[in-house]
Amino acid sequence: MGKTLAEKIIAAHAEDVESVSAGDLVTVTVDVVMANDITAPIAIESFQAMGVQQVFNPDNIMLVPSHFAPNKDIKSAEQTRTLATFAEQQTLSHRFQVGRAGIEHVVLPERGLVLPGDLVVGGDSHTCTYGAVGAFATGMGSTDVAFSMATGTTWLKVPETMKFVYHGQRQPWVYGKDLILRTIGAIGVDGALYRAMEFTGPAIHDLPMSDRLTMANMIIEAGGKCGFLPFDDVARAYVEARATRPYTAYHADEDAVYHSVHDFDLSEMEPQIACPYSPDNVHPISQVEPEKVDQVFIGSCTNGRYEDLAIVADILQRTGREFHPDVRVMIIPGSQAVYLDALREGWTELFTVAGAAVSVSTCGPCLGGHMGVLASNEVCVSTSNRNFRGRMGHRDARVYLANPAIAAASAIMGRLAHPDEL
Amino acid sequence: MQFEGKVWKYGDNIDTDVIIPARYLVTTDPQQLALHCMEDADTMFASKVQPGDIMVGGSNFGCGSSREHAPISIKGAGISCIIAESFARIFFRNAINIGLPILESPEAARDAEKDDVLSVDLVAGIITNMRTGKTYQASPYPPFVLEIINAGGLVPYTRNVLGIEITG
Ligand code: SF4
C-alpha cells in the first residue's frame, strides 16, 4: 500500500519501525527545533525545570526574536534577552539578532536551514510553513519544544492526509494566498483538524516558492497539523541554492491512502477575501462590500517576501498612483534579507514616497504587538493569516485578509478594492 | 482525581487570541496572564471565575497559535478542567503538558449550560451533570498521553525518561 508524504517522513525518523500508517503513535527524532521571543522563554524555563544541562544538538536549535522585535517594551526586552543568554550558554550555532534576521518562517527557509525530508518542531503554529520545501513541520507549545531541545525527539500521531488538487489557469491577480483562502473557506477552520494537507495539481507547479510558502503557512488556519507542496523543479532550484546540509526529498506514492481528495478549478476563481472574524469567512472579492479602510498591512510570514513586495511595487509603478491620504499603510518586509532587496530595488523609496511607513522586519501588527495596532471599529486590510477578534488590536476592529495586490489596491483607493479598478 | 465545579460555557472555535490576547504575552507568569484570560470573548470571566470552575467549549477549542500562555492563563485563573466537543491539536498537547486536565465529550459539552455544576472523574473519564443527573463517558486518552498525565506533566515525565533526579 502506498504512503503519503507525512507517513514517509515520519517513518524515516521513527525509532525501530520500517513504516508507519495514519493513526500510529510514534517517537521520532527531530532535525530542527525552533522557538520565538514569545514561546522560547517558557520553553527555556521548562528545559531548565527538566534538569537538563545541554540541548541535544547546538546546530539544530533556532531561537528567533520576531514577534515584539525590535523590543517594544521592557518586558519584551527581558524575553529577548532570555533567548540570547540561552543561545550563548548552549553555544547555539545559529543566532538571530534583530537587524540580521526577521520573522522565523521567512528566515529559516530563506537561509536553507529547513530542508526537504526534515522533521521540524517549532514553538509557533505557523511552523507548518516549511512544508513548502517538503519538510514535515508542525507547531507545538513551549513545553513540547523544551522536550525536543532536551532529547532530540518528540512523539507524534501519524496524521491522515487530505489531498487538494488545483486545475485550470489562474486568473490575473490570483495568487497562492487566494488558493489557500479558497481552500480554508471550503473546508472550514477545523476542516483539516489533526490532518496533513498535500497540495498538488498542474496549477501548483506554476506557483513560485513565495506563493507555496504562503499556502503552507495557512494550513494551521484549517486546523491542519502539517502540509506539503510538491518537490518539483521550482522547489529543487530554491532548495539547491540555499541548502546548508544534505537532505532527502520525498514524493507521495500514487496509491497512497488519503482521508479525502478535494478538487479546485481555478479558471474562474477571483481573488478571495477572508472577512471578519474568521479565516474561513471567505468570499470572492466581488461579493464583499467595498468598505472604507483605516489601515493596510503588507507583510507577515504569509506575504512578506520579495515577490509579495514586487506585486505592490509593480502596481504603484504601473499606475503612478500614491496611497490614499486617509489610510495608514504599513509595509514590513518578512526578513532583513527582504528589506535589503527592497532597498536595492528602490522599493523602500517608492513605498515611502507613495505614503507608506516601511519598517525593519518584525511580526508587529500581525498579532497586534506594535507597529500598527488597531483602534476600536477600525478596518484593516492585511496580507497576514489571522483575523480573529482582537488579533490586531481592539476586539471590535475588523480585519480583512487578502493577497498583496488587493492590499495595495485598497491602500490606494482607501477602501477594499480590486486592482482592475485602478 | 475527582472534582466538581461550575460551568463557564463558550461556543465553537474559541481561539488562543481570545483566550489570551497577544498584547499580554510579555510575561509567562500564570497569575498575570490569568488577569486577562478570555478578555476578548467574555469581559466578566477573569473577575468572576472561582477556583475549581469548569470551562466548557464547542468544537476546535483552542485553535490558532501555539502559545502555551493560553492553557497557562486558564489554569492560572483556577479552572480545574476543560470539557469540549473537540480540541485544536496544539492546545490539547499544551494543556496535557502543563497538567491542565481536558476531556473531549461532544455530548457533555453540548448539554452543559452556564452555571451548571459538573462532577468529573478524570481517571475514568466520567462526567456527571449535577443539574440533569446525566453521565457521559469522555474519549479515552492515547497511551502516551496517559503516561504524561500520570507523571504530572511533560516536565516531570521528561525527568523520568532521562533518569534525572530532582535535587534541591
Ligand atoms: S508574522 Fe504573524 S503569523 Fe507569522 S509568526 Fe509573526 S505573528 Fe505569527
Coordinates of C-alpha atoms and ligand atoms in Angstrom, one line a residue:
Chain A
M1 CA 0.0 0.0 0.0
G2 CA 1.3 3.4 -1.0
K3 CA 2.4 6.1 1.5
T4 CA 1.7 9.8 1.9
L5 CA 4.4 12.3 2.4
A6 CA 3.7 12.6 6.2
E7 CA 3.9 8.8 6.5
K8 CA 7.2 8.6 4.6
I9 CA 9.0 11.4 6.5
I10 CA 7.7 10.2 9.9
A11 CA 8.8 6.6 9.1
A12 CA 12.3 7.9 8.2
H13 CA 12.5 9.5 11.6
A14 CA 10.8 6.8 13.7
E15 CA 12.8 4.7 16.0
D16 CA 12.6 0.9 15.4
V17 CA 10.0 0.9 12.7
E18 CA 10.2 0.5 9.0
S19 CA 7.0 2.0 8.0
V20 CA 4.1 3.8 9.7
S21 CA 0.4 4.4 8.8
A22 CA -2.1 7.1 9.8
G23 CA -3.2 6.7 13.4
D24 CA 0.1 5.2 14.7
L25 CA 1.7 6.8 17.7
V26 CA 5.4 7.0 17.3
T27 CA 8.5 8.6 18.8
V28 CA 10.6 10.4 16.2
T29 CA 13.9 12.1 16.0
V30 CA 13.8 15.8 15.1
D31 CA 16.1 17.7 12.8
V32 CA 15.3 21.2 13.7
V33 CA 13.7 22.8 16.8
M34 CA 12.5 26.4 16.6
A35 CA 11.0 28.9 19.0
N36 CA 10.5 32.7 19.1
D37 CA 10.6 35.5 21.6
I38 CA 7.1 34.6 22.9
T39 CA 7.4 30.8 23.1
A40 CA 11.1 30.3 23.8
P41 CA 11.1 31.9 27.3
I42 CA 8.6 29.2 28.6
A43 CA 10.5 26.5 26.6
I44 CA 13.7 27.6 28.3
E45 CA 12.0 27.6 31.8
S46 CA 10.6 24.1 31.2
F47 CA 14.0 22.9 29.8
Q48 CA 15.7 24.1 33.0
A49 CA 12.9 22.6 35.2
M50 CA 13.6 19.3 33.4
G51 CA 17.1 19.5 34.9
V52 CA 18.7 19.0 31.5
Q53 CA 22.2 20.5 31.1
Q54 CA 22.6 20.5 27.3
V55 CA 20.5 20.7 24.2
F56 CA 20.7 17.7 22.0
N57 CA 22.5 19.5 19.3
P58 CA 23.5 23.1 19.3
D59 CA 23.5 23.3 15.4
N60 CA 19.8 22.5 15.2
I61 CA 18.1 24.9 17.6
M62 CA 16.9 28.2 16.2
L63 CA 15.6 30.9 18.6
V64 CA 14.3 33.8 16.6
P65 CA 13.1 37.0 18.2
S66 CA 10.5 38.2 15.8
H67 CA 7.1 39.0 17.4
F68 CA 7.9 42.1 19.5
A69 CA 11.2 42.8 17.7
P70 CA 12.8 45.3 18.0
N71 CA 11.8 45.0 21.7
K72 CA 8.7 47.0 22.1
D73 CA 8.9 47.5 25.9
I74 CA 10.9 46.4 28.9
K75 CA 9.1 43.1 29.3
S76 CA 9.7 42.0 25.8
A77 CA 13.3 43.1 26.1
E78 CA 13.7 40.8 29.0
Q79 CA 12.2 38.0 26.9
T80 CA 14.6 38.6 24.1
R81 CA 17.5 38.6 26.5
T82 CA 16.4 35.2 27.8
L83 CA 16.8 33.9 24.3
A84 CA 20.2 35.4 23.7
T85 CA 21.5 34.3 27.1
F86 CA 20.4 30.7 26.5
A87 CA 21.8 30.7 23.0
E88 CA 25.2 31.9 24.4
Q89 CA 25.2 29.3 27.3
Q90 CA 24.2 26.5 25.0
T91 CA 26.7 27.7 22.2
L92 CA 23.9 27.5 19.6
S93 CA 25.5 27.9 16.1
H94 CA 22.7 29.9 14.6
R95 CA 21.9 33.3 16.2
F96 CA 19.1 35.5 15.1
Q97 CA 19.6 39.1 16.2
V98 CA 17.4 42.0 15.4
G99 CA 18.6 43.7 12.3
R100 CA 20.0 40.4 11.0
A101 CA 17.0 38.1 11.0
G102 CA 13.3 38.7 10.8
I103 CA 10.2 36.5 11.0
E104 CA 11.3 32.9 11.7
H105 CA 9.1 31.4 8.9
V106 CA 10.6 33.8 6.3
V107 CA 14.2 33.5 7.6
L108 CA 14.6 29.7 8.1
P109 CA 13.5 28.6 4.5
E110 CA 15.4 31.6 3.0
R111 CA 18.6 30.5 4.6
G112 CA 18.3 26.8 3.8
L113 CA 18.0 25.9 7.5
V114 CA 14.9 23.8 6.9
L115 CA 15.1 21.3 4.1
P116 CA 13.1 18.6 2.3
G117 CA 12.6 15.5 4.4
D118 CA 13.3 17.3 7.7
L119 CA 11.2 16.7 10.7
V120 CA 10.8 20.1 12.3
V121 CA 9.2 21.0 15.7
G122 CA 8.5 24.7 16.2
G123 CA 7.2 26.7 19.1
D124 CA 4.9 28.6 16.7
S125 CA 1.8 27.4 15.0
H126 CA 2.9 28.6 11.6
T127 CA 5.9 26.2 11.7
C128 CA 3.9 24.3 9.1
T129 CA 5.2 26.9 6.5
Y130 CA 8.2 24.7 6.0
G131 CA 6.0 22.1 4.3
A132 CA 6.6 24.3 1.2
V133 CA 10.1 22.9 0.9
G134 CA 9.0 19.4 1.7
A135 CA 9.7 19.2 5.4
F136 CA 7.3 17.6 8.0
A137 CA 7.0 20.7 10.1
T138 CA 4.5 21.2 12.9
G139 CA 3.8 23.7 15.6
M140 CA 3.9 22.8 19.2
G141 CA 3.8 24.5 22.6
S142 CA 6.7 25.5 24.6
T143 CA 7.0 22.5 26.9
D144 CA 6.9 20.2 23.9
V145 CA 9.7 22.3 22.4
A146 CA 11.7 22.0 25.6
F147 CA 11.3 18.2 25.4
S148 CA 12.6 18.2 21.8
M149 CA 15.5 20.6 22.7
A150 CA 16.4 18.2 25.5
T151 CA 16.0 14.8 23.8
G152 CA 16.1 15.5 20.1
T153 CA 12.9 13.6 19.8
T154 CA 9.1 14.1 20.1
W155 CA 6.0 12.0 19.9
L156 CA 3.5 12.2 17.2
K157 CA 0.4 10.6 16.0
V158 CA 0.8 9.9 12.3
P159 CA -1.8 12.1 10.6
E160 CA -4.3 11.2 7.9
T161 CA -3.7 13.3 4.8
M162 CA -6.2 15.3 2.8
K163 CA -5.2 15.9 -0.8
F164 CA -6.0 19.1 -2.6
V165 CA -5.8 19.2 -6.4
Y166 CA -5.8 22.5 -8.3
H167 CA -6.6 22.7 -12.0
G168 CA -7.1 25.4 -14.6
Q169 CA -5.4 28.6 -15.4
R170 CA -5.1 31.2 -12.6
Q171 CA -6.8 34.5 -13.4
P172 CA -4.8 37.8 -13.1
W173 CA -4.4 39.0 -9.5
V174 CA -4.9 35.5 -8.2
Y175 CA -2.0 34.0 -6.1
G176 CA -1.2 31.2 -3.7
K177 CA -2.9 33.3 -1.0
D178 CA -6.2 33.1 -2.9
L179 CA -5.8 29.3 -3.4
I180 CA -5.3 28.7 0.3
L181 CA -8.1 31.2 1.4
R182 CA -10.5 29.5 -1.0
T183 CA -9.5 26.1 0.4
I184 CA -9.9 27.2 4.0
G185 CA -13.3 28.8 3.1
A186 CA -14.3 25.4 1.6
I187 CA -13.3 23.1 4.5
G188 CA -13.5 25.5 7.5
V189 CA -11.2 26.4 10.3
D190 CA -11.4 22.8 11.6
G191 CA -11.7 21.2 8.2
A192 CA -8.2 19.6 8.5
L193 CA -8.0 19.2 12.3
Y194 CA -5.2 16.8 13.2
R195 CA -4.6 16.0 9.5
A196 CA -1.9 16.7 6.9
M197 CA -2.7 18.6 3.7
E198 CA -1.0 17.8 0.4
F199 CA -1.4 20.4 -2.3
T200 CA -0.9 19.1 -5.8
G201 CA -2.1 19.5 -9.4
P202 CA -1.0 21.3 -12.5
A203 CA -1.7 24.8 -11.2
I204 CA 0.6 24.3 -8.2
H205 CA 3.6 23.7 -10.4
D206 CA 3.2 27.2 -11.8
L207 CA 3.5 28.8 -8.4
P208 CA 6.7 30.5 -7.3
M209 CA 8.1 29.4 -3.9
S210 CA 6.8 32.5 -2.2
D211 CA 3.2 31.5 -3.0
R212 CA 3.9 28.0 -1.9
L213 CA 5.2 29.2 1.4
T214 CA 2.1 31.3 1.7
M215 CA -0.1 28.2 1.2
A216 CA 1.8 26.0 3.6
N217 CA 1.8 28.9 6.1
M218 CA -2.0 28.9 6.4
I219 CA -2.5 25.1 6.9
I220 CA -3.0 25.8 10.6
E221 CA -5.9 28.1 9.7
A222 CA -7.7 25.0 8.6
G223 CA -6.6 23.2 11.8
G224 CA -4.0 21.2 9.9
K225 CA -1.0 19.6 11.6
C226 CA 1.3 19.9 8.6
G227 CA 1.2 20.1 4.9
F228 CA 3.3 19.7 1.8
L229 CA 3.8 21.2 -1.6
P230 CA 5.5 19.0 -4.3
F231 CA 9.2 18.8 -4.6
D232 CA 9.4 19.8 -8.3
D233 CA 11.9 21.8 -10.4
V234 CA 10.8 25.0 -8.8
A235 CA 11.3 23.7 -5.3
R236 CA 14.6 22.0 -6.2
A237 CA 16.1 25.2 -7.6
Y238 CA 15.1 27.1 -4.5
V239 CA 16.5 24.5 -2.1
E240 CA 19.7 23.8 -4.1
A241 CA 20.6 27.5 -4.0
R242 CA 20.3 27.5 -0.2
A243 CA 20.7 24.1 1.4
T244 CA 23.1 24.2 4.4
R245 CA 23.4 20.3 4.6
P246 CA 22.4 17.2 2.7
Y247 CA 18.7 16.4 2.5
T248 CA 16.4 13.7 1.2
A249 CA 13.3 14.7 -0.8
Y250 CA 10.3 12.5 -0.7
H251 CA 7.3 12.1 -3.0
A252 CA 3.9 10.7 -2.2
D253 CA 3.1 7.3 -3.7
E254 CA 0.5 7.3 -6.5
D255 CA -1.5 4.7 -4.5
A256 CA -1.2 6.5 -1.1
V257 CA -4.3 6.3 1.1
Y258 CA -5.9 9.7 1.6
H259 CA -8.6 10.8 4.0
S260 CA -10.2 12.7 1.2
V261 CA -9.4 14.3 -2.1
H262 CA -10.7 17.8 -3.0
D263 CA -10.6 19.4 -6.5
F264 CA -10.5 23.1 -7.2
D265 CA -10.9 24.7 -10.7
L266 CA -9.1 28.0 -10.8
S267 CA -10.2 29.0 -14.3
E268 CA -13.0 31.3 -13.0
M269 CA -11.8 32.0 -9.5
E270 CA -11.5 35.6 -8.4
P271 CA -9.2 37.0 -5.7
Q272 CA -10.5 35.8 -2.3
I273 CA -11.1 37.8 0.9
A274 CA -11.4 36.4 4.4
C275 CA -13.9 38.7 6.2
P276 CA -14.0 39.3 10.0
Y277 CA -13.7 37.5 12.3
S278 CA -12.5 34.2 10.9
P279 CA -10.1 33.0 8.2
D280 CA -12.8 30.7 6.9
N281 CA -15.3 33.5 6.3
V282 CA -14.0 33.7 2.7
H283 CA -15.8 35.3 -0.3
P284 CA -14.7 36.3 -3.8
I285 CA -13.9 40.0 -3.8
S286 CA -16.9 40.9 -6.0
Q287 CA -19.2 39.7 -3.2
V288 CA -17.6 41.7 -0.5
E289 CA -18.8 45.2 0.5
P290 CA -16.1 47.7 -0.6
E291 CA -15.7 49.0 3.0
K292 CA -13.6 52.1 3.7
V293 CA -10.3 51.1 5.3
D294 CA -8.2 52.8 8.0
Q295 CA -5.1 50.7 7.7
V296 CA -3.4 48.4 5.3
F297 CA -0.7 46.0 6.4
I298 CA 1.5 44.3 3.8
G299 CA 3.9 41.9 5.4
S300 CA 4.0 38.9 7.9
C301 CA 5.2 35.3 7.4
T302 CA 2.3 34.9 5.0
N303 CA 3.0 37.6 2.4
G304 CA 6.2 39.5 3.5
R305 CA 8.5 38.0 0.9
Y306 CA 10.3 39.6 -2.1
E307 CA 7.6 38.5 -4.6
D308 CA 4.9 40.0 -2.4
L309 CA 6.6 43.4 -2.3
A310 CA 7.3 43.1 -6.0
I311 CA 3.5 43.0 -6.7
V312 CA 2.9 46.1 -4.7
A313 CA 5.8 47.9 -6.3
D314 CA 4.6 46.9 -9.7
I315 CA 1.1 48.3 -9.1
L316 CA 2.5 51.6 -7.9
Q317 CA 4.9 51.9 -10.8
R318 CA 2.3 50.9 -13.4
T319 CA -0.5 53.2 -12.2
G320 CA 1.7 56.0 -11.0
R321 CA -0.6 56.3 -8.0
E322 CA 0.0 57.1 -4.4
F323 CA -1.6 55.6 -1.3
H324 CA -4.8 57.2 -0.1
P325 CA -4.0 60.0 2.3
D326 CA -6.5 58.7 4.9
V327 CA -5.0 55.2 5.1
R328 CA -2.1 54.2 7.3
V329 CA -0.1 51.9 5.1
M330 CA 2.4 49.7 6.9
I331 CA 4.8 47.7 4.7
I332 CA 7.0 45.4 6.7
P333 CA 9.4 43.0 4.9
G334 CA 9.4 39.5 6.3
S335 CA 13.1 39.4 6.9
Q336 CA 16.1 41.7 6.8
A337 CA 17.2 40.0 3.6
V338 CA 13.9 41.0 2.0
Y339 CA 14.3 44.5 3.5
L340 CA 17.7 44.8 1.8
D341 CA 16.3 43.6 -1.5
A342 CA 13.6 46.2 -1.2
L343 CA 16.2 48.9 -0.7
R344 CA 18.3 47.7 -3.6
E345 CA 15.2 47.6 -5.9
G346 CA 14.3 51.1 -4.9
W347 CA 11.1 49.9 -3.4
T348 CA 11.7 51.4 0.0
E349 CA 11.8 54.8 -1.6
L350 CA 8.9 54.0 -3.9
F351 CA 6.7 52.9 -1.0
T352 CA 7.8 55.8 1.3
V353 CA 7.1 58.4 -1.4
A354 CA 3.7 56.8 -2.0
G355 CA 2.9 57.4 1.6
A356 CA 3.7 54.1 3.4
A357 CA 5.5 53.5 6.7
V358 CA 8.2 51.0 5.8
S359 CA 10.0 49.3 8.7
V360 CA 12.6 46.8 9.7
S361 CA 11.4 43.2 9.7
T362 CA 9.0 42.2 12.5
C363 CA 5.7 40.4 13.1
G364 CA 4.5 43.7 14.5
P365 CA 0.9 44.4 13.7
C366 CA 0.1 40.9 12.6
L367 CA -0.5 39.9 16.2
G368 CA -1.4 43.3 17.5
G369 CA 2.0 43.6 19.1
H370 CA 3.2 47.0 17.9
M371 CA 3.9 49.0 14.7
G372 CA 0.2 49.5 13.8
V373 CA -2.2 48.3 16.4
L374 CA -5.9 48.9 15.6
A375 CA -8.3 51.1 17.5
S376 CA -12.0 50.1 18.1
N377 CA -14.1 49.8 15.0
E378 CA -11.1 50.4 12.7
V379 CA -10.9 48.5 9.5
C380 CA -7.7 46.9 8.2
V381 CA -6.9 45.0 5.0
S382 CA -4.0 42.7 5.9
T383 CA -1.9 40.2 4.0
S384 CA -1.4 38.2 7.1
N385 CA -3.1 35.0 8.1
R386 CA -5.5 35.6 11.1
N387 CA -8.4 38.0 11.5
F388 CA -9.7 36.7 14.9
R389 CA -11.3 39.2 17.2
G390 CA -8.7 41.2 18.9
R391 CA -5.9 39.8 16.8
M392 CA -4.5 43.1 15.5
G393 CA -5.7 45.3 18.3
H394 CA -9.1 46.3 19.7
R395 CA -11.7 43.5 19.8
D396 CA -14.1 45.5 17.6
A397 CA -11.5 46.2 14.9
R398 CA -12.3 44.4 11.7
V399 CA -9.6 42.7 9.6
Y400 CA -9.9 41.5 6.0
L401 CA -7.3 39.1 4.9
A402 CA -6.2 39.4 1.3
N403 CA -3.4 39.0 -1.2
P404 CA -0.8 41.8 -1.7
A405 CA -2.4 43.1 -4.9
I406 CA -5.8 43.6 -3.2
A407 CA -4.0 45.2 -0.2
A408 CA -2.1 47.6 -2.5
A409 CA -5.2 48.5 -4.4
S410 CA -7.2 49.0 -1.2
A411 CA -4.4 51.2 0.2
I412 CA -4.6 53.4 -3.0
M413 CA -8.4 53.6 -3.1
G414 CA -9.0 54.0 0.6
R415 CA -11.5 51.2 0.5
L416 CA -11.4 47.4 -0.2
A417 CA -10.6 47.4 -3.9
H418 CA -9.7 45.2 -6.8
P419 CA -6.5 46.2 -8.8
D420 CA -8.5 46.3 -12.0
E421 CA -10.3 49.4 -10.6
L422 CA -7.1 51.4 -10.6
Chain B
M1 CA -8.8 12.7 40.5
Q2 CA -12.4 13.7 41.2
F3 CA -13.7 17.3 41.2
E4 CA -16.8 19.4 40.9
G5 CA -17.2 22.9 39.5
K6 CA -19.4 25.4 38.0
V7 CA -19.6 25.8 34.2
W8 CA -18.4 28.7 32.1
K9 CA -19.8 27.9 28.7
Y10 CA -18.4 29.0 25.3
G11 CA -19.0 28.2 21.7
D12 CA -17.1 26.7 18.8
N13 CA -13.6 27.7 17.6
I14 CA -12.5 29.6 20.7
D15 CA -9.1 30.7 19.5
T16 CA -6.0 31.4 21.5
D17 CA -6.2 35.1 20.7
V18 CA -9.4 35.4 22.7
I19 CA -8.2 33.1 25.4
I20 CA -5.1 35.4 25.9
P21 CA -4.6 38.3 23.5
A22 CA -1.1 38.7 22.2
R23 CA -0.7 42.1 23.7
Y24 CA -0.3 40.4 27.1
L25 CA 2.3 37.8 26.0
V26 CA 5.1 39.8 27.5
T27 CA 5.1 37.7 30.6
T28 CA 5.0 34.0 31.4
D29 CA 3.5 34.4 34.9
P30 CA 0.3 32.4 35.3
Q31 CA -1.3 35.0 37.7
Q32 CA -0.5 37.9 35.4
L33 CA -1.9 36.0 32.4
A34 CA -5.0 35.0 34.3
L35 CA -6.0 38.6 34.8
H36 CA -6.7 38.9 31.0
C37 CA -7.9 35.3 30.4
M38 CA -10.9 35.3 27.9
E39 CA -10.9 39.1 27.9
D40 CA -11.9 39.5 24.3
A41 CA -14.7 36.8 24.5
D42 CA -16.1 37.4 27.9
T43 CA -15.1 40.5 29.9
M44 CA -16.7 39.1 33.1
F45 CA -14.7 35.8 33.2
A46 CA -11.4 36.9 34.8
S47 CA -13.0 38.8 37.6
K48 CA -15.8 36.3 38.4
V49 CA -14.2 32.9 37.9
Q50 CA -13.9 30.8 41.1
P51 CA -11.1 28.2 41.8
G52 CA -12.4 24.8 40.6
D53 CA -14.8 26.1 38.0
I54 CA -15.0 24.2 34.8
M55 CA -14.7 25.6 31.3
V56 CA -16.9 24.1 28.5
G57 CA -16.3 24.8 24.8
G58 CA -17.6 23.7 21.5
S59 CA -15.6 22.2 18.6
N60 CA -12.0 23.1 17.8
F61 CA -11.4 24.7 21.3
G62 CA -8.0 26.5 21.5
C63 CA -7.4 26.9 17.8
G64 CA -4.9 29.4 16.5
S65 CA -1.4 30.0 17.8
S66 CA 0.8 27.6 19.7
R67 CA 1.0 29.9 22.7
E68 CA 1.2 27.8 25.9
H69 CA 0.1 31.0 27.6
A70 CA -3.4 30.0 26.6
P71 CA -3.8 26.9 28.9
I72 CA -1.5 28.6 31.4
S73 CA -3.8 31.6 31.7
I74 CA -6.8 29.3 32.1
K75 CA -5.1 27.2 34.7
G76 CA -3.9 30.3 36.4
A77 CA -7.5 31.5 36.6
G78 CA -8.3 28.5 38.7
I79 CA -10.2 26.4 36.1
S80 CA -10.0 22.8 37.1
C81 CA -10.8 21.2 33.8
I82 CA -11.9 22.0 30.3
I83 CA -14.5 19.9 28.5
A84 CA -15.1 20.5 24.8
E85 CA -16.6 18.8 21.8
S86 CA -13.1 18.8 20.3
F87 CA -9.8 20.5 20.9
A88 CA -7.3 22.0 18.5
R89 CA -4.2 19.8 18.3
I90 CA -1.5 22.1 19.8
F91 CA -3.8 23.3 22.6
F92 CA -4.6 19.7 23.5
R93 CA -0.9 18.9 23.9
N94 CA -0.1 22.1 25.7
A95 CA -2.9 21.5 28.3
I96 CA -1.7 17.9 28.9
N97 CA 1.9 19.0 29.1
I98 CA 1.3 21.7 31.8
G99 CA -1.1 19.4 33.8
L100 CA -4.4 21.1 33.0
P101 CA -7.0 18.3 32.7
I102 CA -9.0 18.4 29.5
L103 CA -11.7 16.0 28.3
E104 CA -13.3 15.5 24.9
S105 CA -17.0 14.8 25.1
P106 CA -19.3 16.3 22.5
E107 CA -22.5 15.4 24.3
A108 CA -21.4 16.6 27.8
A109 CA -20.2 19.8 26.2
R110 CA -23.4 20.4 24.2
D111 CA -25.7 19.6 27.1
A112 CA -23.9 21.7 29.7
E113 CA -25.3 25.2 30.4
K114 CA -23.8 28.2 32.1
D115 CA -23.7 27.8 35.9
D116 CA -24.5 24.0 35.7
V117 CA -22.4 22.0 38.1
L118 CA -20.4 19.2 36.6
S119 CA -18.7 16.4 38.5
V120 CA -15.6 14.9 36.8
D121 CA -13.8 11.7 37.4
L122 CA -10.7 12.3 35.4
V123 CA -9.2 8.8 35.6
A124 CA -12.4 7.1 34.5
G125 CA -13.2 9.9 32.1
I126 CA -16.7 10.2 33.5
I127 CA -18.6 13.5 33.6
T128 CA -21.8 13.9 35.5
N129 CA -24.1 16.9 35.1
M130 CA -25.5 17.5 38.6
R131 CA -28.4 19.5 37.3
T132 CA -29.7 16.8 35.0
G133 CA -28.1 13.8 36.6
K134 CA -26.9 12.6 33.2
T135 CA -23.5 11.0 32.9
Y136 CA -21.1 10.9 30.0
Q137 CA -18.0 8.9 29.1
A138 CA -15.3 11.1 27.6
S139 CA -12.9 9.9 24.9
P140 CA -10.0 7.9 26.3
Y141 CA -6.5 9.3 26.2
P142 CA -3.9 7.7 23.9
P143 CA -1.4 5.7 26.0
F144 CA 1.5 8.2 25.6
V145 CA -0.7 10.9 26.9
L146 CA -1.7 8.9 29.8
E147 CA 1.9 8.4 30.7
I148 CA 2.4 12.2 30.7
I149 CA -0.7 12.8 32.8
N150 CA 0.4 10.1 35.3
A151 CA 3.8 11.7 35.6
G152 CA 2.2 15.0 36.4
G153 CA 3.0 16.8 33.1
L154 CA 5.7 16.8 30.5
V155 CA 8.4 18.3 32.7
P156 CA 8.4 15.5 35.3
Y157 CA 7.8 12.9 32.6
T158 CA 11.0 14.1 30.8
R159 CA 12.9 13.9 34.1
N160 CA 11.7 10.3 34.5
V161 CA 12.6 9.4 30.9
L162 CA 16.1 10.9 31.2
G163 CA 16.5 9.5 34.7
I164 CA 17.2 12.9 36.2
E165 CA 16.8 13.1 39.9
I166 CA 15.3 16.3 41.4
T167 CA 17.8 17.9 43.6
G168 CA 17.3 20.9 45.8
Ligands
SF4_1 S1 4.0 37.2 11.2 FE1 2.2 36.8 12.3 S2 1.6 34.7 12.0 FE2 3.7 35.0 11.3 S3 5.0 34.4 13.0 FE3 4.7 36.5 13.2 S4 2.8 36.8 14.5 FE4 2.9 34.7 13.8

